[in-house]
Coordinates of N, CA and C in Angstrom, one line a residue:
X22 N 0.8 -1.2 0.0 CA 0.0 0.0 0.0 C 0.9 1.2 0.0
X23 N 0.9 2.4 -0.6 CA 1.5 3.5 -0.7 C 0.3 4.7 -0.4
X24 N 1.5 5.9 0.5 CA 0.4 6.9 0.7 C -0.1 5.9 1.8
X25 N -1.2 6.5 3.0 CA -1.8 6.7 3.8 C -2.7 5.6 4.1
X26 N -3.0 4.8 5.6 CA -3.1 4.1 6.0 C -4.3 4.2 6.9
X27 N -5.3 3.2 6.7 CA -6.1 3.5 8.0 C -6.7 2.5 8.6
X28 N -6.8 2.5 10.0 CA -6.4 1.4 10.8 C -7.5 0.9 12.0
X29 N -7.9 -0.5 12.1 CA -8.6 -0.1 13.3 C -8.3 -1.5 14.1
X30 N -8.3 -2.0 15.2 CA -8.3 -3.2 15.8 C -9.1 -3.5 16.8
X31 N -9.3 -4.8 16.9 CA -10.3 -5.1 18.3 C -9.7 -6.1 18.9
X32 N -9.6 -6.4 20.1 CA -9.4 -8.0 21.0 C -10.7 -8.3 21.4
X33 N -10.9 -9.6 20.6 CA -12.1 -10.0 21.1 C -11.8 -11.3 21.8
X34 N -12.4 -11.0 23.3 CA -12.3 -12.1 24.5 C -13.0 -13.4 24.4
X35 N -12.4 -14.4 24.2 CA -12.4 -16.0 23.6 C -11.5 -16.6 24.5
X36 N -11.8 -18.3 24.9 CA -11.1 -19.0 25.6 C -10.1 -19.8 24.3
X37 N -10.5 -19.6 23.1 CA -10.0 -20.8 22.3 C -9.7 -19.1 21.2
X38 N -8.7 -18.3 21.3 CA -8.1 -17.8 20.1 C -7.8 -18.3 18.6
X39 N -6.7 -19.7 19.1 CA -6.5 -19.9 17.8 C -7.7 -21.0 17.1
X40 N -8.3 -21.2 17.7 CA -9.5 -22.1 17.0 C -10.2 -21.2 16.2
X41 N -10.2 -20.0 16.2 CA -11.2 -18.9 15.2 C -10.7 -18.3 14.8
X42 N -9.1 -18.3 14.9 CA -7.9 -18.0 13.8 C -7.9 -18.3 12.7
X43 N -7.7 -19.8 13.3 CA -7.2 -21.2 11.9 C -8.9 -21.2 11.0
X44 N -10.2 -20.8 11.5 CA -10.9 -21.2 11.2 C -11.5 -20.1 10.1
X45 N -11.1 -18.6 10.6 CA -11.0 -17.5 9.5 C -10.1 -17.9 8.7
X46 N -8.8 -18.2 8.6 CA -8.0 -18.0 7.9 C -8.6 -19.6 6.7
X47 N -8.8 -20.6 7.4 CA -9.3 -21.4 5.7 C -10.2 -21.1 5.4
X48 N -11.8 -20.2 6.2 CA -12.5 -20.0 5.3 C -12.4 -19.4 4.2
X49 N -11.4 -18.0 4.5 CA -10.9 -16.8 3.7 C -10.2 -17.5 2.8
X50 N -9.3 -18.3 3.4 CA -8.7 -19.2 2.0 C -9.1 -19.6 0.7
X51 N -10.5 -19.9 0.7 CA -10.7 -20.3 -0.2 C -11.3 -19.5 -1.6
X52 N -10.9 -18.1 -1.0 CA -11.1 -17.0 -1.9 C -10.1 -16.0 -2.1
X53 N -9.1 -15.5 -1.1 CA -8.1 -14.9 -1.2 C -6.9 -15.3 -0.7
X54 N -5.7 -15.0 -1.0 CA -4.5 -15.1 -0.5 C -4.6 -15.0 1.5
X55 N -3.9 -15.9 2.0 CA -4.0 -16.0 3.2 C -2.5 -16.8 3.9
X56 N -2.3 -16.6 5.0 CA -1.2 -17.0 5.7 C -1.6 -17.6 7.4
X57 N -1.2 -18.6 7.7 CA -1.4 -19.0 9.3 C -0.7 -20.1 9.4
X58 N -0.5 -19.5 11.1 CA 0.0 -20.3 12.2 C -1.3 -20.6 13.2
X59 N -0.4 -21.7 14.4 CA -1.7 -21.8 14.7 C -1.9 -20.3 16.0
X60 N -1.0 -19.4 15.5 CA -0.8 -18.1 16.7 C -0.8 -17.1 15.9
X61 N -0.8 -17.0 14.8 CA -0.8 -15.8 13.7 C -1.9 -16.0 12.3
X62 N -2.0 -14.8 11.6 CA -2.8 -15.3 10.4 C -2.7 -13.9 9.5
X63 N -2.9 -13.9 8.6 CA -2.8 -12.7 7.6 C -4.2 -13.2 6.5
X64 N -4.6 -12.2 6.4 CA -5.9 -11.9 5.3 C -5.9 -10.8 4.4
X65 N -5.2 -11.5 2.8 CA -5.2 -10.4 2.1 C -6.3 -10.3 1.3
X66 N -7.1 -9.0 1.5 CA -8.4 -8.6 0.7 C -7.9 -7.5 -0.7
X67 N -8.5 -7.7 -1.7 CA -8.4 -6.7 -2.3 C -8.0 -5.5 -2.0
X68 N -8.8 -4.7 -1.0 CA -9.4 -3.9 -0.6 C -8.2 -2.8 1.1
X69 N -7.5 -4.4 1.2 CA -7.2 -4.4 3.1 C -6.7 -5.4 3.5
X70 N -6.0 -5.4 4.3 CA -5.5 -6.2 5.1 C -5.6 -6.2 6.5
X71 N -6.1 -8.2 6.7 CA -6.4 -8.3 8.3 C -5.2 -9.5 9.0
X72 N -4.6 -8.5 10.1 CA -4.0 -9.3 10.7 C -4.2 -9.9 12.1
X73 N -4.1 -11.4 12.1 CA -4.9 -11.9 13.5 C -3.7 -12.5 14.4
X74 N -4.1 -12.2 15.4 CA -2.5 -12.9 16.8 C -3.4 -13.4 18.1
X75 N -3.3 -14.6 18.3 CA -3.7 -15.2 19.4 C -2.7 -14.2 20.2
X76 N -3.9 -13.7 21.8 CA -3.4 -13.3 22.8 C -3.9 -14.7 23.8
X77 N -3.2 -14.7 25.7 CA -4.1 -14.7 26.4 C -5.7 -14.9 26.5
X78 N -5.7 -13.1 26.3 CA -7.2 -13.1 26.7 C -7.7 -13.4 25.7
X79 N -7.7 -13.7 24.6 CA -8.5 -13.6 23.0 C -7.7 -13.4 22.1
X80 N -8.4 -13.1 20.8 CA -8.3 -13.0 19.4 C -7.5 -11.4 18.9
X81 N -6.6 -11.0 18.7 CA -6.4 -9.4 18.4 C -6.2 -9.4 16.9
X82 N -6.9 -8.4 16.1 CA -7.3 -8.3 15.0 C -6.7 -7.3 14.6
X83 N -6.3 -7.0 13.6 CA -5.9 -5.1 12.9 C -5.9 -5.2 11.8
X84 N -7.0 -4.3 11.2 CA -7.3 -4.1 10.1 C -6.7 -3.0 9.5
X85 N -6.0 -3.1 8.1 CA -5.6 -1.8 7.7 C -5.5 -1.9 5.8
X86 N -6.0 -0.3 6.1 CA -6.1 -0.3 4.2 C -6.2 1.0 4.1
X87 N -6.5 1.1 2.5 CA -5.9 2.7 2.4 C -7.0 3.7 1.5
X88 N -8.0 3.4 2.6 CA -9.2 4.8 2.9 C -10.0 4.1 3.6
X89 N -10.8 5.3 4.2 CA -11.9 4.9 5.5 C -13.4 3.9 5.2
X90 N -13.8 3.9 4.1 CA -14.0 3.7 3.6 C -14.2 2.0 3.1
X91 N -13.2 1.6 2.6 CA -12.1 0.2 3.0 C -12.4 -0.2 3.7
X92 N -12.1 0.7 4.7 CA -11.5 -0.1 6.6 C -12.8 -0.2 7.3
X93 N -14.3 0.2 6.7 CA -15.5 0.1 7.4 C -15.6 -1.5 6.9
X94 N -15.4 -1.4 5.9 CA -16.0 -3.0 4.6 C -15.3 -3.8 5.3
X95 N -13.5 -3.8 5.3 CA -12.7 -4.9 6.0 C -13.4 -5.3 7.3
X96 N -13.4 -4.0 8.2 CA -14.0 -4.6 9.8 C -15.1 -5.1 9.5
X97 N -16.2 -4.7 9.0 CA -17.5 -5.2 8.6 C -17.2 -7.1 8.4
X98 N -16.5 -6.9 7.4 CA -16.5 -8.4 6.7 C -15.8 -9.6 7.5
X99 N -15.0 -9.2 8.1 CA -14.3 -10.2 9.4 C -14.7 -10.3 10.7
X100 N -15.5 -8.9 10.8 CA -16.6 -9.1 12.1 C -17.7 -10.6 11.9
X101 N -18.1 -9.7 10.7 CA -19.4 -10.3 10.3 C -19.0 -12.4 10.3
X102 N -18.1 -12.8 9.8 CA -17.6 -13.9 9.8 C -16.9 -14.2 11.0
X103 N -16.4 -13.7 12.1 CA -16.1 -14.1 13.3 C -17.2 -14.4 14.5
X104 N -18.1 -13.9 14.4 CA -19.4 -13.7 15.2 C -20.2 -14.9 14.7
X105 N -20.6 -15.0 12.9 CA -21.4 -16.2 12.9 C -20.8 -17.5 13.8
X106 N -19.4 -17.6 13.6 CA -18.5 -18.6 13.4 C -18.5 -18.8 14.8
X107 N -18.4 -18.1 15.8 CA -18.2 -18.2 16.9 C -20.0 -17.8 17.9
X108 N -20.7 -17.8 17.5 CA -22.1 -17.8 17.2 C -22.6 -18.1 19.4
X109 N -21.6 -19.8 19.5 CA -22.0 -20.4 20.8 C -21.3 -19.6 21.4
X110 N -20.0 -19.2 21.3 CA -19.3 -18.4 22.7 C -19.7 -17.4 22.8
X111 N -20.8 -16.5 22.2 CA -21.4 -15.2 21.8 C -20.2 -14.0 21.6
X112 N -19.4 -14.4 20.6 CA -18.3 -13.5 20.6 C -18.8 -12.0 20.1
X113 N -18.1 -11.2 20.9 CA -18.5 -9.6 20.3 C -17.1 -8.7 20.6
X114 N -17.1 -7.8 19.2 CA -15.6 -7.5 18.7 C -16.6 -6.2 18.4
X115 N -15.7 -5.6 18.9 CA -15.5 -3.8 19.7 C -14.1 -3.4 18.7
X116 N -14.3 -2.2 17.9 CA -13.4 -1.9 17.4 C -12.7 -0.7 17.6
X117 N -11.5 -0.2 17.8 CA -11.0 0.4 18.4 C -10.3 1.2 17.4
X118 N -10.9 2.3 16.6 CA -10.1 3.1 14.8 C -8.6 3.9 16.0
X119 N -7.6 3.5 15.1 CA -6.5 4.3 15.5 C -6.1 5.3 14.3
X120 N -6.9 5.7 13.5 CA -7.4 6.4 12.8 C -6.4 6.5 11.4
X121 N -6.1 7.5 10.5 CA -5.0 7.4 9.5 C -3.7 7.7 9.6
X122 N -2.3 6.8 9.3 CA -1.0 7.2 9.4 C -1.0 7.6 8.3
X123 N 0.6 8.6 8.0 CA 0.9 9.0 6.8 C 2.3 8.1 6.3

């Protein structure tokens, strides 16, 4: 990405992190370029890029792409697929915009 960045992340609190890691990352797989461990994961969208890191407490997510615009669609679309997926733990992802770097 060149020029300007915009960013947002959430930790969403889960007893089983990398179980909804591994489990975004082959869904996504099977549409876009993707990368994972069972502690890391990368999601390349058109559009953005989502990076996932098993913590402790949960899941930490950082979305970033280059306009706001983007970065509503990215969070939207990895929310939206983390939530179904994790549907029984009632996962809820709070996002946190650290707004545009240059």
């Amino acid at each position: 990405m060149t020029g300007s960045s915009f960013t947002t992340q959430a930790l969403v609190a889960t007893d089983r992190p990398s179980r909804y890691l591994v489990q975004l990352c082959k869904h996504f797989g099977h549409k876009i370029q993707t990368v994972w461990t069972e502690h890391e994961g990368e999601l390349y969208f058109d559009f953005g890029t989502a990076l996932l890191r098993t913590r402790p407490e949960g899941l930490h997510i950082t979305c970033t792409t280059s306009d706001a615009e983007a970065l509503d669609r990215l969070a939207d679309v990895v929310e939206r697929h983390l939530v179904r997926f994790g549907a029984k733990d009632e996962l809820v992802v709070a996002w946190t915009s650290t707004g545009q770097a240059a």
